């Protein structure tokens, strides 16, 4: 019964949100509550919801202050040189901008934290996309692909969880799939080139006056020239009108230097985990706000300006906490894992690693990272061992798909709502746009793993 309720809840969530019948926030809260009531868990519902909320609270706090921090930095013009450099390199070509987006994401994602990757890349690049009239779905999609592949690094979430769940070392899990990760990076660059070429053709067709681009702006008659500089602007909040760009006054040079040094120190501290991430962003924002906006009036004005941005993103995260709290507390997640394993026929047992790799990405839409790696993966590894397969091979397969190319698409991952929220796109639109490209990434890496011997057929 709990397994059936869980599958029905997930299916209804995906159906309602992807068809835009209800908002993601409503679906995240209402559907699991209804499922819990239907399953007879009414008496335990309050505790399960509070447990889910408490688990996402640190993430919600971190994201609230991270959004405020990077919004302040965008207002101050910290990313303007990067924007100008990208435009000069791209020469106003949407295809080159798209490839540059992939390269920047692959570099920034080395810190292993999806939330900070999305905050930095979207804040820096959204004004470029707005200026060129490019669709924000291209931005969220390409960032999704790059961050997904880089999530395989040993200090990233999937690999750490896989090693912990099966008590393995990095040499058992990550090192063998490093060549496959190279295949994935190459595919992301190819995919971004193909997506960018398609976006170039779309914008090229919008040449008449009065025709609007997907971003809601009039299509430029000609592409910006090499010497064109973007207008210093802040990233529009998700609730802004189509094509909205808020112009910001350039900061004095001394403030720009200070902001750059503060941001570098913050990022280094994040990578080294000097303090918990929420604490680092709280302190970083407080210092940045005091230095850049020393008066009470200036500080209040900045908070008022970005309040909608913070609320839209953080409410999604807490709603996701309700969703995962109820599904975990009712036992739906555990029963769903057992149900999936029970349907595996003996004839495919020897090929279980390939099956795990291929199905991992779609399953990231159903299971949270903890539920998959600490609930599903041990059962899969034990099953595979019964067929004579090394559990480490199953761990590698899981890392190739589940929460690697799937995490920037999953509604069960808080970072997903940062990406779609700051890009100003709907979750369902984002999923429809990039799902096939992300699934292709999993297939390419799986093929690479087979060719290099990390996985056996």
Short mmCIF file of C-alpha atoms in Angstrom, two decimals:
data_model
loop_
_atom_site.label_atom_id
_atom_site.label_comp_id
_atom_site.label_asym_id
_atom_site.label_seq_id
_atom_site.Cartn_x
_atom_site.Cartn_y
_atom_site.Cartn_z
CA UNK A 1 0.00 0.00 0.00
CA UNK A 2 2.67 2.64 0.88
CA UNK A 3 4.61 1.81 -2.30
CA UNK A 4 1.52 2.21 -4.48
CA UNK A 5 0.65 5.48 -2.76
CA UNK A 6 4.19 6.72 -3.31
CA UNK A 7 4.22 5.92 -7.01
CA UNK A 8 0.80 7.49 -7.50
CA UNK A 9 1.89 10.62 -5.62
CA UNK A 10 5.04 11.02 -7.71
CA UNK A 11 3.15 10.37 -10.95
CA UNK A 12 0.45 12.91 -10.08
CA UNK A 13 3.08 15.45 -9.10
CA UNK A 14 4.91 15.12 -12.41
CA UNK A 15 1.66 15.16 -14.39
CA UNK A 16 0.18 18.21 -12.65
CA UNK A 17 3.35 20.29 -12.67
CA UNK A 18 4.53 19.47 -16.18
CA UNK A 19 1.07 20.23 -17.59
CA UNK A 20 0.88 23.36 -15.40
CA UNK A 21 -2.42 22.36 -13.79
CA UNK A 22 -1.22 23.59 -10.40
CA UNK A 23 1.87 25.39 -9.14
CA UNK A 24 4.83 23.33 -7.97
CA UNK A 25 4.47 24.71 -4.43
CA UNK A 26 0.84 23.59 -4.16
CA UNK A 27 1.63 20.14 -5.56
CA UNK A 28 4.59 19.66 -3.20
CA UNK A 29 2.42 20.33 -0.16
CA UNK A 30 -1.06 19.08 -1.01
CA UNK A 31 -0.30 15.79 -2.80
CA UNK A 32 1.80 14.13 -0.04
CA UNK A 33 -0.66 15.29 2.62
CA UNK A 34 -3.55 13.70 0.71
CA UNK A 35 -1.50 10.53 0.23
CA UNK A 36 -0.72 10.37 3.96
CA UNK A 37 -4.41 10.81 4.86
CA UNK A 38 -5.39 8.12 2.35
CA UNK A 39 -2.82 5.76 3.86
CA UNK A 40 -4.10 6.24 7.40
CA UNK A 41 -1.22 8.36 8.69
CA UNK A 42 -3.31 11.34 9.81
CA UNK A 43 -2.14 11.09 13.43
CA UNK A 44 1.54 11.20 12.46
CA UNK A 45 1.23 13.81 9.72
CA UNK A 46 2.29 16.81 11.80
CA UNK A 47 5.48 15.18 13.02
CA UNK A 48 6.45 14.00 9.54
CA UNK A 49 5.95 17.47 8.06
CA UNK A 50 7.99 19.11 10.83
CA UNK A 51 10.75 16.53 10.37
CA UNK A 52 10.90 17.27 6.65
CA UNK A 53 10.93 21.02 7.26
CA UNK A 54 13.71 20.76 9.84
CA UNK A 55 15.91 18.81 7.44
CA UNK A 56 15.67 21.44 4.68
CA UNK A 57 15.86 24.42 7.07
CA UNK A 58 19.67 24.79 6.79
CA UNK A 59 19.40 24.65 3.00
CA UNK A 60 16.61 27.22 3.02
CA UNK A 61 18.64 29.57 5.21
CA UNK A 62 21.73 29.16 3.06
CA UNK A 63 19.83 29.82 -0.14
CA UNK A 64 18.01 32.87 1.25
CA UNK A 65 21.26 34.58 2.18
CA UNK A 66 23.12 33.28 -0.87
CA UNK A 67 20.47 34.80 -3.17
CA UNK A 68 20.75 38.09 -1.27
CA UNK A 69 24.55 37.99 -1.43
CA UNK A 70 24.83 37.35 -5.15
CA UNK A 71 21.99 39.76 -5.91
CA UNK A 72 23.94 42.45 -4.06
CA UNK A 73 27.06 41.60 -6.04
CA UNK A 74 25.19 41.76 -9.33
CA UNK A 75 23.75 45.13 -8.33
CA UNK A 76 27.28 46.31 -7.55
CA UNK A 77 28.46 45.31 -11.03
CA UNK A 78 30.89 42.60 -9.88
CA UNK A 79 30.05 40.39 -12.86
CA UNK A 80 29.99 43.16 -15.48
CA UNK A 81 33.58 42.51 -16.66
CA UNK A 82 32.75 38.82 -17.06
CA UNK A 83 29.61 39.70 -19.00
CA UNK A 84 31.54 42.05 -21.30
CA UNK A 85 34.24 39.42 -21.81
CA UNK A 86 31.68 36.77 -22.71
CA UNK A 87 29.95 39.06 -25.18
CA UNK A 88 33.24 39.97 -26.82
CA UNK A 89 34.24 36.31 -27.02
CA UNK A 90 30.82 35.32 -28.33
CA UNK A 91 30.69 38.26 -30.77
CA UNK A 92 26.94 38.45 -30.29
CA UNK A 93 26.51 34.85 -31.49
CA UNK A 94 23.92 32.90 -29.42
CA UNK A 95 25.70 29.66 -30.25
CA UNK A 96 28.99 30.89 -28.79
CA UNK A 97 27.19 32.28 -25.73
CA UNK A 98 25.62 28.87 -25.15
CA UNK A 99 28.98 27.07 -25.38
CA UNK A 100 30.52 29.70 -23.08
CA UNK A 101 27.72 28.97 -20.61
CA UNK A 102 28.69 25.30 -20.59
CA UNK A 103 32.40 26.06 -20.11
CA UNK A 104 31.74 28.49 -17.27
CA UNK A 105 29.42 26.02 -15.53
CA UNK A 106 31.96 23.18 -15.82
CA UNK A 107 34.57 25.41 -14.15
CA UNK A 108 32.39 26.85 -11.40
CA UNK A 109 30.92 23.43 -10.55
CA UNK A 110 34.33 22.21 -9.40
CA UNK A 111 33.37 23.32 -5.89
CA UNK A 112 30.94 20.38 -5.80
CA UNK A 113 27.99 22.46 -4.59
CA UNK A 114 25.06 22.71 -7.00
CA UNK A 115 23.45 25.62 -5.17
CA UNK A 116 26.46 27.92 -5.41
CA UNK A 117 27.07 26.85 -9.02
CA UNK A 118 23.57 27.91 -10.02
CA UNK A 119 23.73 31.13 -8.03
CA UNK A 120 27.00 32.23 -9.63
CA UNK A 121 26.40 31.17 -13.23
CA UNK A 122 22.81 32.39 -13.51
CA UNK A 123 23.60 35.70 -11.82
CA UNK A 124 26.48 36.30 -14.23
CA UNK A 125 24.88 35.11 -17.45
CA UNK A 126 21.19 36.02 -17.30
CA UNK A 127 21.85 39.67 -18.28
CA UNK A 128 23.76 38.40 -21.35
CA UNK A 129 20.82 36.24 -22.38
CA UNK A 130 18.43 39.13 -21.85
CA UNK A 131 20.56 41.47 -23.96
CA UNK A 132 20.70 39.03 -26.87
CA UNK A 133 17.03 38.05 -26.55
CA UNK A 134 17.92 34.41 -25.89
CA UNK A 135 15.51 32.08 -24.13
CA UNK A 136 16.21 31.63 -20.40
CA UNK A 137 15.38 27.94 -20.90
CA UNK A 138 18.64 27.63 -22.84
CA UNK A 139 20.49 29.07 -19.84
CA UNK A 140 18.83 26.81 -17.25
CA UNK A 141 19.18 23.79 -19.54
CA UNK A 142 22.86 24.15 -20.39
CA UNK A 143 23.77 24.99 -16.78
CA UNK A 144 21.82 21.85 -15.80
CA UNK A 145 23.91 19.69 -18.14
CA UNK A 146 27.28 21.07 -17.03
CA UNK A 147 26.53 20.98 -13.32
CA UNK A 148 25.10 17.47 -13.64
CA UNK A 149 28.27 15.95 -15.07
CA UNK A 150 30.54 17.76 -12.61
CA UNK A 151 28.42 16.49 -9.72
CA UNK A 152 30.36 13.22 -10.06
CA UNK A 153 33.48 14.64 -8.41
CA UNK A 154 34.46 12.80 -5.19
CA UNK A 155 33.41 15.68 -2.93
CA UNK A 156 30.06 15.98 -4.70
CA UNK A 157 26.88 14.49 -3.30
CA UNK A 158 26.39 11.28 -5.35
CA UNK A 159 29.90 9.85 -5.03
CA UNK A 160 30.15 10.63 -1.32
CA UNK A 161 26.79 8.97 -0.64
CA UNK A 162 27.61 5.93 -2.77
CA UNK A 163 30.94 5.41 -0.98
CA UNK A 164 29.34 5.85 2.44
CA UNK A 165 26.39 3.56 1.73
CA UNK A 166 28.54 0.66 0.50
CA UNK A 167 31.68 1.46 2.56
CA UNK A 168 33.87 1.93 -0.50
CA UNK A 169 36.83 4.19 -1.32
CA UNK A 170 37.14 6.84 -4.02
CA UNK A 171 39.49 4.51 -5.90
CA UNK A 172 36.67 1.95 -6.07
CA UNK A 173 33.94 4.31 -7.28
CA UNK A 174 35.24 7.52 -8.84
CA UNK A 175 38.63 6.66 -10.35
CA UNK A 176 37.28 3.94 -12.69
CA UNK A 177 34.56 6.27 -14.06
CA UNK A 178 36.86 9.27 -14.58
CA UNK A 179 37.23 8.50 -18.32
CA UNK A 180 33.44 8.19 -18.58
CA UNK A 181 33.18 11.62 -16.95
CA UNK A 182 35.42 12.91 -19.74
CA UNK A 183 32.95 11.48 -22.26
CA UNK A 184 30.20 13.33 -20.41
CA UNK A 185 32.05 16.67 -20.50
CA UNK A 186 32.67 16.27 -24.22
CA UNK A 187 28.98 15.53 -24.76
CA UNK A 188 27.92 18.59 -22.76
CA UNK A 189 30.04 20.79 -25.03
CA UNK A 190 28.59 19.13 -28.14
CA UNK A 191 25.05 19.41 -26.79
CA UNK A 192 25.52 23.09 -25.91
CA UNK A 193 26.80 23.71 -29.44
CA UNK A 194 23.72 22.00 -30.92
CA UNK A 195 21.33 23.85 -28.58
CA UNK A 196 23.09 27.13 -29.31
CA UNK A 197 22.94 26.59 -33.06
CA UNK A 198 19.20 25.96 -32.79
CA UNK A 199 18.79 29.13 -30.71
CA UNK A 200 20.77 31.09 -33.30
CA UNK A 201 18.41 29.90 -36.02
CA UNK A 202 15.38 30.82 -33.92
CA UNK A 203 16.63 34.33 -33.26
CA UNK A 204 17.67 34.70 -36.89
CA UNK A 205 14.07 34.16 -37.94
CA UNK A 206 12.90 37.00 -35.67
CA UNK A 207 14.06 39.95 -37.72
CA UNK A 208 10.89 41.92 -38.32
CA UNK A 209 9.94 44.92 -36.16
CA UNK A 210 7.50 44.12 -33.38
CA UNK A 211 8.45 40.47 -33.27
CA UNK A 212 9.32 39.32 -29.76
CA UNK A 213 11.82 36.71 -28.64
CA UNK A 214 11.15 33.95 -26.15
CA UNK A 215 12.54 36.22 -23.46
CA UNK A 216 9.81 38.71 -24.25
CA UNK A 217 12.11 41.36 -25.76
CA UNK A 218 12.01 42.78 -29.29
CA UNK A 219 14.30 40.77 -31.51
CA UNK A 220 17.46 42.68 -32.41
CA UNK A 221 17.69 43.54 -36.09
CA UNK A 222 21.41 42.78 -35.97
CA UNK A 223 23.57 40.97 -33.46
CA UNK A 224 25.58 43.14 -31.06
CA UNK A 225 28.99 43.99 -32.47
CA UNK A 226 32.32 43.11 -30.94
CA UNK A 227 32.62 46.45 -29.20
CA UNK A 228 29.15 46.49 -27.69
CA UNK A 229 29.05 46.45 -23.91
CA UNK A 230 26.06 45.22 -21.98
CA UNK A 231 24.18 47.67 -19.83
CA UNK A 232 25.19 47.02 -16.21
CA UNK A 233 22.15 45.23 -14.88
CA UNK A 234 20.95 43.02 -12.14
CA UNK A 235 19.53 39.59 -12.81
CA UNK A 236 15.74 39.98 -12.98
CA UNK A 237 13.80 38.33 -10.22
CA UNK A 238 11.66 35.34 -11.23
CA UNK A 239 8.55 37.42 -10.66
CA UNK A 240 9.64 40.29 -12.89
CA UNK A 241 7.84 40.97 -16.13
CA UNK A 242 9.10 39.37 -19.35
CA UNK A 243 12.43 40.71 -20.42
CA UNK A 244 12.78 42.95 -17.37
CA UNK A 245 16.30 44.12 -16.63
CA UNK A 246 17.02 46.40 -13.71
CA UNK A 247 19.79 48.89 -14.41
CA UNK A 248 22.32 49.32 -11.62
CA UNK A 249 24.73 52.16 -10.97
CA UNK A 250 28.36 51.04 -11.32
CA UNK A 251 30.20 50.66 -8.00
CA UNK A 252 33.40 52.60 -7.22
CA UNK A 253 36.58 50.72 -8.07
CA UNK A 254 37.57 50.26 -4.42
CA UNK A 255 34.23 48.56 -3.74
CA UNK A 256 34.64 46.34 -6.79
CA UNK A 257 38.05 45.17 -5.52
CA UNK A 258 36.63 44.56 -2.05
CA UNK A 259 33.62 42.65 -3.45
CA UNK A 260 35.89 40.49 -5.60
CA UNK A 261 38.17 39.63 -2.68
CA UNK A 262 35.21 38.94 -0.40
CA UNK A 263 33.62 36.64 -2.99
CA UNK A 264 36.87 34.75 -3.57
CA UNK A 265 37.35 34.29 0.19
CA UNK A 266 33.74 33.13 0.52
CA UNK A 267 34.09 30.59 -2.30
CA UNK A 268 37.36 29.23 -0.89
CA UNK A 269 35.72 28.92 2.53
CA UNK A 270 32.82 27.08 0.91
CA UNK A 271 35.13 24.59 -0.79
CA UNK A 272 37.21 24.05 2.37
CA UNK A 273 34.05 23.91 4.52
CA UNK A 274 35.57 26.28 7.07
CA UNK A 275 32.08 26.74 8.54
CA UNK A 276 28.64 25.36 7.68
CA UNK A 277 27.43 26.84 4.39
CA UNK A 278 24.46 28.72 5.93
CA UNK A 279 26.78 30.43 8.42
CA UNK A 280 29.22 31.46 5.68
CA UNK A 281 26.51 33.05 3.56
CA UNK A 282 24.91 34.81 6.54
CA UNK A 283 28.25 36.34 7.55
CA UNK A 284 29.25 37.09 3.95
CA UNK A 285 26.02 38.90 3.19
CA UNK A 286 26.12 40.90 6.43
CA UNK A 287 29.66 42.13 5.69
CA UNK A 288 28.89 42.87 2.03
CA UNK A 289 25.71 44.75 2.94
CA UNK A 290 27.47 46.87 5.57
CA UNK A 291 30.34 47.84 3.24
CA UNK A 292 28.33 48.41 0.04
CA UNK A 293 25.26 50.00 1.67
CA UNK A 294 26.37 51.62 4.95
CA UNK A 295 23.12 53.47 5.73
CA UNK A 296 19.89 51.98 7.07
CA UNK A 297 17.89 53.37 4.14
CA UNK A 298 20.20 51.80 1.56
CA UNK A 299 20.11 48.45 3.34
CA UNK A 300 16.31 48.43 3.50
CA UNK A 301 16.06 49.40 -0.15
CA UNK A 302 18.21 46.44 -1.20
CA UNK A 303 16.23 44.03 0.98
CA UNK A 304 12.95 45.34 -0.43
CA UNK A 305 14.24 45.05 -3.99
CA UNK A 306 15.18 41.39 -3.68
CA UNK A 307 12.55 40.16 -1.21
CA UNK A 308 10.43 38.58 -3.93
CA UNK A 309 13.45 36.68 -5.26
CA UNK A 310 14.18 35.20 -1.83
CA UNK A 311 10.57 34.30 -1.05
CA UNK A 312 9.95 32.55 -4.37
CA UNK A 313 12.99 30.32 -4.02
CA UNK A 314 12.87 29.54 -0.29
CA UNK A 315 9.16 28.71 -0.21
CA UNK A 316 9.80 26.04 -2.86
CA UNK A 317 12.54 24.54 -0.73
CA UNK A 318 10.37 24.32 2.38
CA UNK A 319 7.53 22.89 0.30
CA UNK A 320 9.96 20.23 -0.95
CA UNK A 321 10.73 19.50 2.71
CA UNK A 322 7.05 18.74 3.30
CA UNK A 323 7.02 16.44 0.28
CA UNK A 324 10.10 14.41 1.24
CA UNK A 325 9.23 14.41 4.95
CA UNK A 326 5.85 12.81 4.36
CA UNK A 327 7.08 10.28 1.78
CA UNK A 328 9.93 9.26 4.07
CA UNK A 329 7.92 9.23 7.30
CA UNK A 330 5.14 7.08 5.88
CA UNK A 331 7.64 4.51 4.61
CA UNK A 332 6.59 5.11 1.00
CA UNK A 333 10.19 5.64 -0.12
CA UNK A 334 11.45 2.39 1.45
CA UNK A 335 8.56 0.34 0.07
CA UNK A 336 9.01 1.85 -3.38
CA UNK A 337 12.67 0.79 -3.34
CA UNK A 338 11.80 -2.78 -2.39
CA UNK A 339 9.06 -2.91 -5.03
CA UNK A 340 11.47 -1.82 -7.76
CA UNK A 341 14.06 -4.43 -6.81
CA UNK A 342 11.45 -7.20 -6.60
CA UNK A 343 10.44 -6.79 -10.25
CA UNK A 344 13.96 -7.38 -11.60
CA UNK A 345 13.89 -10.72 -13.47
CA UNK A 346 16.71 -13.22 -13.02
CA UNK A 347 17.55 -13.00 -16.73
CA UNK A 348 18.78 -9.42 -16.40
CA UNK A 349 20.41 -9.84 -12.99
CA UNK A 350 23.87 -10.18 -14.54
CA UNK A 351 23.39 -6.89 -16.38
CA UNK A 352 22.20 -5.03 -13.32
CA UNK A 353 24.94 -2.32 -13.39
CA UNK A 354 23.90 -1.25 -16.91
CA UNK A 355 20.25 -1.25 -15.84
CA UNK A 356 21.10 0.87 -12.78
CA UNK A 357 23.06 3.37 -14.88
CA UNK A 358 20.36 3.78 -17.54
CA UNK A 359 17.45 4.04 -15.10
CA UNK A 360 19.30 6.17 -12.56
CA UNK A 361 18.56 9.51 -14.18
CA UNK A 362 14.77 9.02 -14.51
CA UNK A 363 14.67 7.65 -10.95
CA UNK A 364 16.16 10.91 -9.69
CA UNK A 365 12.69 12.36 -10.31
CA UNK A 366 11.26 9.82 -7.86
CA UNK A 367 13.84 9.45 -5.09
CA UNK A 368 15.73 11.96 -2.99
CA UNK A 369 19.54 11.51 -2.99
CA UNK A 370 19.53 10.07 0.53
CA UNK A 371 16.62 7.76 -0.24
CA UNK A 372 18.31 6.38 -3.35
CA UNK A 373 21.86 5.97 -2.09
CA UNK A 374 21.07 4.86 1.45
CA UNK A 375 17.82 3.04 0.68
CA UNK A 376 17.81 1.74 -2.89
CA UNK A 377 21.53 1.32 -3.64
CA UNK A 378 22.35 -1.15 -0.82
CA UNK A 379 19.46 -3.36 -1.93
CA UNK A 380 20.61 -3.19 -5.56
CA UNK A 381 24.22 -3.93 -4.58
CA UNK A 382 23.18 -6.93 -2.51
CA UNK A 383 21.02 -8.19 -5.36
CA UNK A 384 23.87 -7.76 -7.86
CA UNK A 385 26.29 -9.62 -5.59
CA UNK A 386 23.92 -12.56 -5.69
CA UNK A 387 24.41 -12.59 -9.46
CA UNK A 388 28.21 -12.45 -9.10
CA UNK A 389 28.63 -8.71 -9.72
CA UNK A 390 30.97 -6.55 -7.64
CA UNK A 391 28.97 -4.05 -5.52
CA UNK A 392 31.50 -1.34 -6.46
CA UNK A 393 30.37 -1.68 -10.06
CA UNK A 394 26.78 -1.00 -9.02
CA UNK A 395 27.98 2.07 -7.11
CA UNK A 396 29.71 3.40 -10.24
CA UNK A 397 26.57 2.81 -12.27
CA UNK A 398 24.46 4.67 -9.73
CA UNK A 399 26.81 7.66 -9.79
CA UNK A 400 26.61 7.86 -13.59
CA UNK A 401 22.90 8.62 -13.59
CA UNK A 402 21.08 9.06 -10.31
CA UNK A 403 21.41 12.65 -9.04
CA UNK A 404 24.28 13.31 -11.48
CA UNK A 405 22.56 14.27 -14.70
CA UNK A 406 19.21 14.10 -12.93
CA UNK A 407 19.67 16.32 -9.89
CA UNK A 408 19.19 19.69 -11.70
CA UNK A 409 15.84 18.34 -12.94
CA UNK A 410 14.49 16.70 -9.81
CA UNK A 411 11.78 18.43 -7.78
CA UNK A 412 13.14 16.54 -4.76
CA UNK A 413 16.42 18.49 -4.84
CA UNK A 414 16.41 21.97 -3.34
CA UNK A 415 19.09 23.27 -5.73
CA UNK A 416 16.75 22.68 -8.68
CA UNK A 417 14.51 25.47 -7.45
CA UNK A 418 17.45 27.86 -7.29
CA UNK A 419 18.20 27.16 -10.95
CA UNK A 420 14.66 27.55 -12.24
CA UNK A 421 13.80 30.35 -9.83
CA UNK A 422 16.75 32.57 -10.69
CA UNK A 423 16.42 31.79 -14.41
CA UNK A 424 12.76 32.80 -14.28
CA UNK A 425 11.47 29.59 -15.88
CA UNK A 426 8.85 27.05 -14.81
CA UNK A 427 10.04 23.67 -13.52
CA UNK A 428 7.85 21.79 -16.01
CA UNK A 429 9.16 23.84 -18.93
CA UNK A 430 12.74 23.28 -17.79
CA UNK A 431 12.18 19.52 -17.51
CA UNK A 432 10.55 19.26 -20.94
CA UNK A 433 13.29 21.33 -22.56
CA UNK A 434 16.36 19.54 -21.21
CA UNK A 435 15.26 16.02 -20.16
CA UNK A 436 16.24 14.30 -23.41
CA UNK A 437 19.62 16.05 -23.45
CA UNK A 438 20.29 15.08 -19.84
CA UNK A 439 19.24 11.48 -20.46
CA UNK A 440 21.55 11.39 -23.48
CA UNK A 441 24.38 12.49 -21.18
CA UNK A 442 23.74 9.44 -18.99
CA UNK A 443 23.73 7.16 -22.04
CA UNK A 444 26.98 8.66 -23.36
CA UNK A 445 28.73 8.26 -20.00
CA UNK A 446 27.38 4.72 -19.59
CA UNK A 447 28.73 3.81 -23.02
CA UNK A 448 32.05 5.39 -22.07
CA UNK A 449 32.14 3.39 -18.85
CA UNK A 450 31.53 0.15 -20.76
CA UNK A 451 34.23 0.99 -23.33
CA UNK A 452 36.78 1.78 -20.61
CA UNK A 453 35.92 -1.24 -18.47
CA UNK A 454 34.35 0.60 -15.53
CA UNK A 455 31.12 -1.31 -16.20
CA UNK A 456 30.72 -4.77 -17.67
CA UNK A 457 27.95 -5.88 -20.01
#
